[in-house]
Amino acid sequence: MNAWHKSTHSGEAGSCVEVAEGESVLVRDTDNRPLGHIDYTPEAWAAFLGSTTSLIP
């Protein structure tokens, strides 16, 4: 499993999600790390990103 990383769009505030990519993709809220994470398949994560990239300015 790779290390957790944040989007470059998160800015200085840090209120965002972190992602760790590997055999599965783990996603967690930076403000609520103790609550755990959500697991996605790499294919599901790629589909999600593909559906949202047109929303990023």
PDB file with one MODEL, atoms N, CA, C and O in Angstrom:
MODEL        1
ATOM      1  N   MET A   1       0.846  -1.181   0.000  1.00  0.00           N
ATOM      2  CA  MET A   1       0.000   0.000   0.000  1.00  0.00           C
ATOM      3  C   MET A   1       0.887   1.237   0.000  1.00  0.00           C
ATOM      4  O   MET A   1       1.848   1.325   0.765  1.00  0.00           O
ATOM      5  N   ASN A   2       0.565   2.167  -0.842  1.00  0.00           N
ATOM      6  CA  ASN A   2       1.302   3.419  -0.900  1.00  0.00           C
ATOM      7  C   ASN A   2       0.897   4.333   0.241  1.00  0.00           C
ATOM      8  O   ASN A   2      -0.097   4.084   0.924  1.00  0.00           O
ATOM      9  N   ALA A   3       1.656   5.372   0.443  1.00  0.00           N
ATOM     10  CA  ALA A   3       1.393   6.339   1.510  1.00  0.00           C
ATOM     11  C   ALA A   3       0.147   7.163   1.200  1.00  0.00           C
ATOM     12  O   ALA A   3      -0.250   7.306   0.043  1.00  0.00           O
ATOM     13  N   TRP A   4      -0.452   7.692   2.240  1.00  0.00           N
ATOM     14  CA  TRP A   4      -1.598   8.587   2.090  1.00  0.00           C
ATOM     15  C   TRP A   4      -1.130   9.890   1.454  1.00  0.00           C
ATOM     16  O   TRP A   4      -0.044  10.379   1.765  1.00  0.00           O
ATOM     17  N   HIS A   5      -1.949  10.458   0.562  1.00  0.00           N
ATOM     18  CA  HIS A   5      -1.645  11.762  -0.021  1.00  0.00           C
ATOM     19  C   HIS A   5      -2.932  12.554  -0.227  1.00  0.00           C
ATOM     20  O   HIS A   5      -4.017  11.985  -0.343  1.00  0.00           O
ATOM     21  N   LYS A   6      -2.791  13.869  -0.269  1.00  0.00           N
ATOM     22  CA  LYS A   6      -3.920  14.774  -0.473  1.00  0.00           C
ATOM     23  C   LYS A   6      -3.849  15.376  -1.864  1.00  0.00           C
ATOM     24  O   LYS A   6      -2.791  15.418  -2.491  1.00  0.00           O
ATOM     25  N   SER A   7      -4.978  15.833  -2.322  1.00  0.00           N
ATOM     26  CA  SER A   7      -5.047  16.521  -3.600  1.00  0.00           C
ATOM     27  C   SER A   7      -4.298  17.845  -3.533  1.00  0.00           C
ATOM     28  O   SER A   7      -4.269  18.500  -2.492  1.00  0.00           O
ATOM     29  N   THR A   8      -3.703  18.225  -4.634  1.00  0.00           N
ATOM     30  CA  THR A   8      -3.051  19.532  -4.706  1.00  0.00           C
ATOM     31  C   THR A   8      -4.087  20.652  -4.663  1.00  0.00           C
ATOM     32  O   THR A   8      -3.737  21.809  -4.431  1.00  0.00           O
ATOM     33  N   HIS A   9      -5.366  20.317  -4.886  1.00  0.00           N
ATOM     34  CA  HIS A   9      -6.442  21.308  -4.841  1.00  0.00           C
ATOM     35  C   HIS A   9      -6.920  21.571  -3.422  1.00  0.00           C
ATOM     36  O   HIS A   9      -7.798  22.411  -3.224  1.00  0.00           O
ATOM     37  N   SER A  10      -6.367  20.876  -2.421  1.00  0.00           N
ATOM     38  CA  SER A  10      -6.852  21.034  -1.048  1.00  0.00           C
ATOM     39  C   SER A  10      -6.382  22.330  -0.403  1.00  0.00           C
ATOM     40  O   SER A  10      -7.022  22.807   0.534  1.00  0.00           O
ATOM     41  N   GLY A  11      -5.302  22.906  -0.864  1.00  0.00           N
ATOM     42  CA  GLY A  11      -4.819  24.165  -0.330  1.00  0.00           C
ATOM     43  C   GLY A  11      -4.239  24.029   1.061  1.00  0.00           C
ATOM     44  O   GLY A  11      -3.932  22.926   1.516  1.00  0.00           O
ATOM     45  N   GLU A  12      -4.091  25.157   1.732  1.00  0.00           N
ATOM     46  CA  GLU A  12      -3.485  25.206   3.059  1.00  0.00           C
ATOM     47  C   GLU A  12      -4.414  24.721   4.169  1.00  0.00           C
ATOM     48  O   GLU A  12      -3.937  24.222   5.188  1.00  0.00           O
ATOM     49  N   ALA A  13      -5.719  24.854   3.996  1.00  0.00           N
ATOM     50  CA  ALA A  13      -6.675  24.513   5.058  1.00  0.00           C
ATOM     51  C   ALA A  13      -6.603  23.045   5.435  1.00  0.00           C
ATOM     52  O   ALA A  13      -6.772  22.698   6.604  1.00  0.00           O
ATOM     53  N   GLY A  14      -6.356  22.183   4.466  1.00  0.00           N
ATOM     54  CA  GLY A  14      -6.225  20.765   4.743  1.00  0.00           C
ATOM     55  C   GLY A  14      -7.533  20.032   4.938  1.00  0.00           C
ATOM     56  O   GLY A  14      -7.517  18.827   5.188  1.00  0.00           O
ATOM     57  N   SER A  15      -8.659  20.702   4.834  1.00  0.00           N
ATOM     58  CA  SER A  15      -9.959  20.052   4.971  1.00  0.00           C
ATOM     59  C   SER A  15     -10.312  19.375   3.652  1.00  0.00           C
ATOM     60  O   SER A  15     -10.893  19.982   2.752  1.00  0.00           O
ATOM     61  N   CYS A  16      -9.951  18.126   3.566  1.00  0.00           N
ATOM     62  CA  CYS A  16     -10.154  17.413   2.317  1.00  0.00           C
ATOM     63  C   CYS A  16     -10.136  15.919   2.592  1.00  0.00           C
ATOM     64  O   CYS A  16     -10.275  15.490   3.737  1.00  0.00           O
ATOM     65  N   VAL A  17      -9.968  15.148   1.564  1.00  0.00           N
ATOM     66  CA  VAL A  17      -9.802  13.715   1.723  1.00  0.00           C
ATOM     67  C   VAL A  17      -8.372  13.338   1.379  1.00  0.00           C
ATOM     68  O   VAL A  17      -7.684  14.045   0.642  1.00  0.00           O
ATOM     69  N   GLU A  18      -7.940  12.210   1.928  1.00  0.00           N
ATOM     70  CA  GLU A  18      -6.636  11.638   1.602  1.00  0.00           C
ATOM     71  C   GLU A  18      -6.879  10.302   0.913  1.00  0.00           C
ATOM     72  O   GLU A  18      -7.881   9.633   1.165  1.00  0.00           O
ATOM     73  N   VAL A  19      -5.961   9.930   0.049  1.00  0.00           N
ATOM     74  CA  VAL A  19      -6.086   8.699  -0.712  1.00  0.00           C
ATOM     75  C   VAL A  19      -4.789   7.910  -0.596  1.00  0.00           C
ATOM     76  O   VAL A  19      -3.697   8.478  -0.625  1.00  0.00           O
ATOM     77  N   ALA A  20      -4.923   6.594  -0.464  1.00  0.00           N
ATOM     78  CA  ALA A  20      -3.783   5.682  -0.514  1.00  0.00           C
ATOM     79  C   ALA A  20      -4.099   4.657  -1.594  1.00  0.00           C
ATOM     80  O   ALA A  20      -5.081   3.921  -1.491  1.00  0.00           O
ATOM     81  N   GLU A  21      -3.272   4.610  -2.624  1.00  0.00           N
ATOM     82  CA  GLU A  21      -3.531   3.737  -3.769  1.00  0.00           C
ATOM     83  C   GLU A  21      -2.641   2.509  -3.727  1.00  0.00           C
ATOM     84  O   GLU A  21      -1.456   2.597  -3.405  1.00  0.00           O
ATOM     85  N   GLY A  22      -3.220   1.371  -4.053  1.00  0.00           N
ATOM     86  CA  GLY A  22      -2.508   0.101  -4.081  1.00  0.00           C
ATOM     87  C   GLY A  22      -3.430  -0.942  -4.694  1.00  0.00           C
ATOM     88  O   GLY A  22      -4.115  -0.655  -5.675  1.00  0.00           O
ATOM     89  N   GLU A  23      -3.461  -2.149  -4.134  1.00  0.00           N
ATOM     90  CA  GLU A  23      -4.372  -3.185  -4.632  1.00  0.00           C
ATOM     91  C   GLU A  23      -5.821  -2.738  -4.506  1.00  0.00           C
ATOM     92  O   GLU A  23      -6.664  -3.108  -5.323  1.00  0.00           O
ATOM     93  N   SER A  24      -6.107  -1.947  -3.487  1.00  0.00           N
ATOM     94  CA  SER A  24      -7.382  -1.255  -3.370  1.00  0.00           C
ATOM     95  C   SER A  24      -7.062   0.210  -3.091  1.00  0.00           C
ATOM     96  O   SER A  24      -5.946   0.544  -2.693  1.00  0.00           O
ATOM     97  N   VAL A  25      -8.038   1.072  -3.301  1.00  0.00           N
ATOM     98  CA  VAL A  25      -7.852   2.499  -3.073  1.00  0.00           C
ATOM     99  C   VAL A  25      -8.591   2.853  -1.787  1.00  0.00           C
ATOM    100  O   VAL A  25      -9.792   2.611  -1.665  1.00  0.00           O
ATOM    101  N   LEU A  26      -7.871   3.423  -0.839  1.00  0.00           N
ATOM    102  CA  LEU A  26      -8.446   3.799   0.439  1.00  0.00           C
ATOM    103  C   LEU A  26      -8.649   5.307   0.467  1.00  0.00           C
ATOM    104  O   LEU A  26      -7.776   6.066   0.047  1.00  0.00           O
ATOM    105  N   VAL A  27      -9.803   5.737   0.963  1.00  0.00           N
ATOM    106  CA  VAL A  27     -10.138   7.158   1.012  1.00  0.00           C
ATOM    107  C   VAL A  27     -10.599   7.483   2.427  1.00  0.00           C
ATOM    108  O   VAL A  27     -11.426   6.769   2.994  1.00  0.00           O
ATOM    109  N   ARG A  28     -10.057   8.571   3.004  1.00  0.00           N
ATOM    110  CA  ARG A  28     -10.471   8.976   4.346  1.00  0.00           C
ATOM    111  C   ARG A  28     -10.572  10.492   4.432  1.00  0.00           C
ATOM    112  O   ARG A  28      -9.975  11.216   3.635  1.00  0.00           O
ATOM    113  N   ASP A  29     -11.329  10.955   5.401  1.00  0.00           N
ATOM    114  CA  ASP A  29     -11.527  12.373   5.667  1.00  0.00           C
ATOM    115  C   ASP A  29     -10.395  12.856   6.572  1.00  0.00           C
ATOM    116  O   ASP A  29     -10.163  12.268   7.628  1.00  0.00           O
ATOM    117  N   THR A  30      -9.696  13.904   6.183  1.00  0.00           N
ATOM    118  CA  THR A  30      -8.569  14.384   6.984  1.00  0.00           C
ATOM    119  C   THR A  30      -9.005  14.911   8.347  1.00  0.00           C
ATOM    120  O   THR A  30      -8.218  14.887   9.293  1.00  0.00           O
ATOM    121  N   ASP A  31     -10.234  15.382   8.463  1.00  0.00           N
ATOM    122  CA  ASP A  31     -10.722  15.890   9.743  1.00  0.00           C
ATOM    123  C   ASP A  31     -11.214  14.783  10.670  1.00  0.00           C
ATOM    124  O   ASP A  31     -11.415  15.019  11.861  1.00  0.00           O
ATOM    125  N   ASN A  32     -11.411  13.579  10.136  1.00  0.00           N
ATOM    126  CA  ASN A  32     -11.963  12.474  10.924  1.00  0.00           C
ATOM    127  C   ASN A  32     -11.201  11.171  10.684  1.00  0.00           C
ATOM    128  O   ASN A  32     -11.821  10.121  10.516  1.00  0.00           O
ATOM    129  N   ARG A  33      -9.899  11.220  10.665  1.00  0.00           N
ATOM    130  CA  ARG A  33      -9.088  10.027  10.415  1.00  0.00           C
ATOM    131  C   ARG A  33      -9.421   8.846  11.326  1.00  0.00           C
ATOM    132  O   ARG A  33      -9.408   7.707  10.859  1.00  0.00           O
ATOM    133  N   PRO A  34      -9.723   9.076  12.625  1.00  0.00           N
ATOM    134  CA  PRO A  34     -10.027   7.942  13.503  1.00  0.00           C
ATOM    135  C   PRO A  34     -11.276   7.149  13.085  1.00  0.00           C
ATOM    136  O   PRO A  34     -11.462   6.014  13.524  1.00  0.00           O
ATOM    137  N   LEU A  35     -12.125   7.738  12.247  1.00  0.00           N
ATOM    138  CA  LEU A  35     -13.328   7.026  11.813  1.00  0.00           C
ATOM    139  C   LEU A  35     -13.024   5.960  10.769  1.00  0.00           C
ATOM    140  O   LEU A  35     -13.898   5.165  10.423  1.00  0.00           O
ATOM    141  N   GLY A  36     -11.799   5.934  10.266  1.00  0.00           N
ATOM    142  CA  GLY A  36     -11.422   4.909   9.297  1.00  0.00           C
ATOM    143  C   GLY A  36     -11.453   5.409   7.866  1.00  0.00           C
ATOM    144  O   GLY A  36     -11.318   6.602   7.598  1.00  0.00           O
ATOM    145  N   HIS A  37     -11.634   4.470   6.958  1.00  0.00           N
ATOM    146  CA  HIS A  37     -11.582   4.797   5.533  1.00  0.00           C
ATOM    147  C   HIS A  37     -12.598   3.960   4.764  1.00  0.00           C
ATOM    148  O   HIS A  37     -13.194   3.024   5.297  1.00  0.00           O
ATOM    149  N   ILE A  38     -12.775   4.319   3.517  1.00  0.00           N
ATOM    150  CA  ILE A  38     -13.623   3.578   2.584  1.00  0.00           C
ATOM    151  C   ILE A  38     -12.709   2.940   1.555  1.00  0.00           C
ATOM    152  O   ILE A  38     -11.788   3.583   1.051  1.00  0.00           O
ATOM    153  N   ASP A  39     -12.961   1.672   1.239  1.00  0.00           N
ATOM    154  CA  ASP A  39     -12.173   0.946   0.234  1.00  0.00           C
ATOM    155  C   ASP A  39     -12.888   0.975  -1.114  1.00  0.00           C
ATOM    156  O   ASP A  39     -14.102   0.791  -1.191  1.00  0.00           O
ATOM    157  N   TYR A  40     -12.125   1.208  -2.160  1.00  0.00           N
ATOM    158  CA  TYR A  40     -12.636   1.146  -3.531  1.00  0.00           C
ATOM    159  C   TYR A  40     -11.723   0.249  -4.354  1.00  0.00           C
ATOM    160  O   TYR A  40     -10.539   0.115  -4.047  1.00  0.00           O
ATOM    161  N   THR A  41     -12.264  -0.357  -5.383  1.00  0.00           N
ATOM    162  CA  THR A  41     -11.402  -1.050  -6.338  1.00  0.00           C
ATOM    163  C   THR A  41     -10.728   0.028  -7.181  1.00  0.00           C
ATOM    164  O   THR A  41     -11.273   1.122  -7.325  1.00  0.00           O
ATOM    165  N   PRO A  42      -9.561  -0.260  -7.736  1.00  0.00           N
ATOM    166  CA  PRO A  42      -8.928   0.740  -8.608  1.00  0.00           C
ATOM    167  C   PRO A  42      -9.823   1.151  -9.778  1.00  0.00           C
ATOM    168  O   PRO A  42      -9.803   2.306 -10.205  1.00  0.00           O
ATOM    169  N   GLU A  43     -10.607   0.203 -10.293  1.00  0.00           N
ATOM    170  CA  GLU A  43     -11.507   0.510 -11.416  1.00  0.00           C
ATOM    171  C   GLU A  43     -12.614   1.469 -10.995  1.00  0.00           C
ATOM    172  O   GLU A  43     -12.953   2.396 -11.730  1.00  0.00           O
ATOM    173  N   ALA A  44     -13.177   1.241  -9.806  1.00  0.00           N
ATOM    174  CA  ALA A  44     -14.237   2.130  -9.308  1.00  0.00           C
ATOM    175  C   ALA A  44     -13.677   3.525  -9.032  1.00  0.00           C
ATOM    176  O   ALA A  44     -14.328   4.528  -9.323  1.00  0.00           O
ATOM    177  N   TRP A  45     -12.473   3.584  -8.472  1.00  0.00           N
ATOM    178  CA  TRP A  45     -11.849   4.885  -8.196  1.00  0.00           C
ATOM    179  C   TRP A  45     -11.563   5.639  -9.493  1.00  0.00           C
ATOM    180  O   TRP A  45     -11.796   6.845  -9.576  1.00  0.00           O
ATOM    181  N   ALA A  46     -11.061   4.935 -10.498  1.00  0.00           N
ATOM    182  CA  ALA A  46     -10.783   5.562 -11.798  1.00  0.00           C
ATOM    183  C   ALA A  46     -12.071   6.080 -12.427  1.00  0.00           C
ATOM    184  O   ALA A  46     -12.084   7.163 -13.014  1.00  0.00           O
ATOM    185  N   ALA A  47     -13.150   5.314 -12.308  1.00  0.00           N
ATOM    186  CA  ALA A  47     -14.442   5.762 -12.849  1.00  0.00           C
ATOM    187  C   ALA A  47     -14.930   7.008 -12.127  1.00  0.00           C
ATOM    188  O   ALA A  47     -15.439   7.934 -12.759  1.00  0.00           O
ATOM    189  N   PHE A  48     -14.780   7.037 -10.803  1.00  0.00           N
ATOM    190  CA  PHE A  48     -15.169   8.223 -10.022  1.00  0.00           C
ATOM    191  C   PHE A  48     -14.358   9.445 -10.466  1.00  0.00           C
ATOM    192  O   PHE A  48     -14.920  10.509 -10.731  1.00  0.00           O
ATOM    193  N   LEU A  49     -13.040   9.284 -10.545  1.00  0.00           N
ATOM    194  CA  LEU A  49     -12.206  10.411 -10.969  1.00  0.00           C
ATOM    195  C   LEU A  49     -12.551  10.883 -12.361  1.00  0.00           C
ATOM    196  O   LEU A  49     -12.578  12.083 -12.630  1.00  0.00           O
ATOM    197  N   GLY A  50     -12.816   9.934 -13.249  1.00  0.00           N
ATOM    198  CA  GLY A  50     -13.192  10.288 -14.617  1.00  0.00           C
ATOM    199  C   GLY A  50     -14.479  11.078 -14.682  1.00  0.00           C
ATOM    200  O   GLY A  50     -14.656  11.917 -15.565  1.00  0.00           O
ATOM    201  N   SER A  51     -15.387  10.811 -13.742  1.00  0.00           N
ATOM    202  CA  SER A  51     -16.674  11.526 -13.749  1.00  0.00           C
ATOM    203  C   SER A  51     -16.581  12.896 -13.092  1.00  0.00           C
ATOM    204  O   SER A  51     -17.481  13.718 -13.261  1.00  0.00           O
ATOM    205  N   THR A  52     -15.508  13.159 -12.343  1.00  0.00           N
ATOM    206  CA  THR A  52     -15.398  14.436 -11.635  1.00  0.00           C
ATOM    207  C   THR A  52     -14.374  15.387 -12.228  1.00  0.00           C
ATOM    208  O   THR A  52     -14.402  16.572 -11.897  1.00  0.00           O
ATOM    209  N   THR A  53     -13.480  14.934 -13.081  1.00  0.00           N
ATOM    210  CA  THR A  53     -12.405  15.810 -13.565  1.00  0.00           C
ATOM    211  C   THR A  53     -12.937  16.991 -14.351  1.00  0.00           C
ATOM    212  O   THR A  53     -12.281  18.031 -14.398  1.00  0.00           O
ATOM    213  N   SER A  54     -14.109  16.870 -14.972  1.00  0.00           N
ATOM    214  CA  SER A  54     -14.649  18.001 -15.712  1.00  0.00           C
ATOM    215  C   SER A  54     -15.184  19.078 -14.767  1.00  0.00           C
ATOM    216  O   SER A  54     -15.487  20.184 -15.216  1.00  0.00           O
ATOM    217  N   LEU A  55     -15.309  18.782 -13.460  1.00  0.00           N
ATOM    218  CA  LEU A  55     -15.807  19.744 -12.490  1.00  0.00           C
ATOM    219  C   LEU A  55     -14.704  20.608 -11.896  1.00  0.00           C
ATOM    220  O   LEU A  55     -14.993  21.618 -11.255  1.00  0.00           O
ATOM    221  N   ILE A  56     -13.438  20.226 -12.098  1.00  0.00           N
ATOM    222  CA  ILE A  56     -12.304  20.940 -11.522  1.00  0.00           C
ATOM    223  C   ILE A  56     -11.893  22.077 -12.463  1.00  0.00           C
ATOM    224  O   ILE A  56     -11.612  21.842 -13.638  1.00  0.00           O
ATOM    225  N   PRO A  57     -11.860  23.307 -11.943  1.00  0.00           N
ATOM    226  CA  PRO A  57     -11.513  24.444 -12.812  1.00  0.00           C
ATOM    227  C   PRO A  57     -10.058  24.424 -13.227  1.00  0.00           C
ATOM    228  O   PRO A  57      -9.611  25.309 -13.957  1.00  0.00           O
TER     229      PRO A  57
ENDMDL
END
